[in-house]
Amino acid sequence: MKMELMVLSNYGAEEKIISDSTSLSQIKETMKEIDWNTFNQVILSTDNSNWIEVGGNLNEDGLSSMYEENGKQFVINEPPSSIDHMTEILISYFNGDGNFKKDNNFE
């Protein structure tokens, strides 16, 4: 399944599509390259009503994740603990294994 990888920076003011047919390595590289001291969001989507987003910053805002499945949105209960944690969430979504739902509590 093709997925689009997009980065929103500066509280959504800047939008950059990394790939419209992303790969695992692109997801990992993108997460590594971002300056997480500033506010960023990384969105992986198959279409407008099926996507996952991780983001925030390591300073005042903290980190978060949410996803939408068939038009219904879910927000993570416990904030991701690290950039690696957010990367794992994206990889799980990309792989379609459902682990991001098992390993984290979304409401």
Short mmCIF file of C-alpha atoms in Angstrom, two decimals:
data_model
loop_
_atom_site.label_atom_id
_atom_site.label_comp_id
_atom_site.label_asym_id
_atom_site.label_seq_id
_atom_site.Cartn_x
_atom_site.Cartn_y
_atom_site.Cartn_z
CA MET A 1 0.00 0.00 0.00
CA LYS A 2 1.33 3.44 -0.95
CA MET A 3 1.73 5.91 1.89
CA GLU A 4 2.52 9.60 1.82
CA LEU A 5 5.08 10.97 4.30
CA MET A 6 4.73 14.64 5.18
CA VAL A 7 6.40 16.95 7.69
CA LEU A 8 4.67 20.02 9.12
CA SER A 9 6.99 22.53 10.79
CA ASN A 10 6.54 25.74 12.72
CA TYR A 11 3.10 24.76 14.12
CA GLY A 12 1.81 23.76 10.68
CA ALA A 13 2.97 26.90 8.86
CA GLU A 14 5.40 24.95 6.68
CA GLU A 15 4.43 21.76 4.87
CA LYS A 16 6.86 19.46 3.11
CA ILE A 17 5.91 16.23 1.35
CA ILE A 18 8.89 13.89 1.74
CA SER A 19 7.46 11.14 -0.47
CA ASP A 20 4.12 10.10 -1.94
CA SER A 21 5.26 6.47 -1.87
CA THR A 22 7.43 6.30 1.22
CA SER A 23 9.80 3.60 2.43
CA LEU A 24 10.88 2.43 5.87
CA SER A 25 14.31 4.04 5.45
CA GLN A 26 12.71 7.39 4.50
CA ILE A 27 10.65 7.32 7.69
CA LYS A 28 13.72 6.59 9.86
CA GLU A 29 15.87 9.22 8.08
CA THR A 30 13.16 11.88 8.29
CA MET A 31 12.68 11.33 12.03
CA LYS A 32 16.48 11.57 12.57
CA GLU A 33 16.91 14.74 10.49
CA ILE A 34 14.23 16.80 12.25
CA ASP A 35 15.25 19.33 14.90
CA TRP A 36 12.98 18.15 17.70
CA ASN A 37 13.78 21.23 19.81
CA THR A 38 11.29 23.03 17.53
CA PHE A 39 7.67 21.99 16.95
CA ASN A 40 7.22 19.45 14.13
CA GLN A 41 4.63 16.91 13.07
CA VAL A 42 5.27 13.86 10.90
CA ILE A 43 2.24 12.43 9.13
CA LEU A 44 1.99 9.09 7.39
CA SER A 45 -1.20 8.65 5.39
CA THR A 46 -2.89 6.35 2.92
CA ASP A 47 -5.72 8.85 2.34
CA ASN A 48 -7.56 11.73 4.07
CA SER A 49 -9.39 9.51 6.55
CA ASN A 50 -6.59 7.02 7.31
CA TRP A 51 -3.38 8.48 8.74
CA ILE A 52 -1.13 8.64 11.77
CA GLU A 53 0.72 11.62 13.14
CA VAL A 54 3.51 11.98 15.68
CA GLY A 55 4.91 15.29 16.77
CA GLY A 56 5.61 18.02 19.23
CA ASN A 57 8.97 19.08 20.60
CA LEU A 58 11.36 18.17 23.38
CA ASN A 59 10.82 21.51 25.12
CA GLU A 60 7.59 23.05 26.38
CA ASP A 61 5.01 21.27 24.20
CA GLY A 62 6.11 17.67 24.73
CA LEU A 63 5.40 14.80 22.34
CA SER A 64 2.16 13.29 21.11
CA SER A 65 0.60 10.95 18.59
CA MET A 66 -2.82 10.53 17.05
CA TYR A 67 -4.33 8.60 14.21
CA GLU A 68 -7.50 8.50 12.17
CA GLU A 69 -9.08 5.29 10.94
CA ASN A 70 -12.08 5.45 8.64
CA GLY A 71 -12.84 9.00 9.74
CA LYS A 72 -12.60 8.36 13.51
CA GLN A 73 -9.75 9.99 15.45
CA PHE A 74 -7.79 8.58 18.39
CA VAL A 75 -5.24 10.40 20.59
CA ILE A 76 -2.49 8.69 22.55
CA ASN A 77 -3.03 8.59 26.32
CA GLU A 78 0.57 8.56 27.53
CA PRO A 79 2.84 10.85 25.48
CA PRO A 80 5.59 9.06 23.53
CA SER A 81 8.71 8.84 25.70
CA SER A 82 11.23 9.68 22.98
CA ILE A 83 11.85 10.32 19.29
CA ASP A 84 12.64 6.59 18.96
CA HIS A 85 9.24 5.77 20.46
CA MET A 86 7.53 8.01 17.89
CA THR A 87 9.58 6.37 15.12
CA GLU A 88 8.44 2.91 16.35
CA ILE A 89 4.80 4.08 16.18
CA LEU A 90 5.27 5.19 12.55
CA ILE A 91 7.07 1.97 11.59
CA SER A 92 4.30 -0.15 13.12
CA TYR A 93 1.68 1.84 11.20
CA PHE A 94 3.71 1.53 8.00
CA ASN A 95 4.08 -2.24 8.48
CA GLY A 96 0.37 -2.61 9.23
CA ASP A 97 1.10 -4.87 12.21
CA GLY A 98 -1.17 -3.04 14.69
CA ASN A 99 1.56 -3.03 17.35
CA PHE A 100 1.33 0.73 17.81
CA LYS A 101 -2.21 0.16 19.13
CA LYS A 102 -1.21 -2.77 21.34
CA ASP A 103 1.86 -1.02 22.79
CA ASN A 104 0.20 2.37 23.36
CA ASN A 105 -3.20 3.36 24.67
CA PHE A 106 -5.20 5.51 22.24
CA GLU A 107 -8.63 6.95 23.03
#
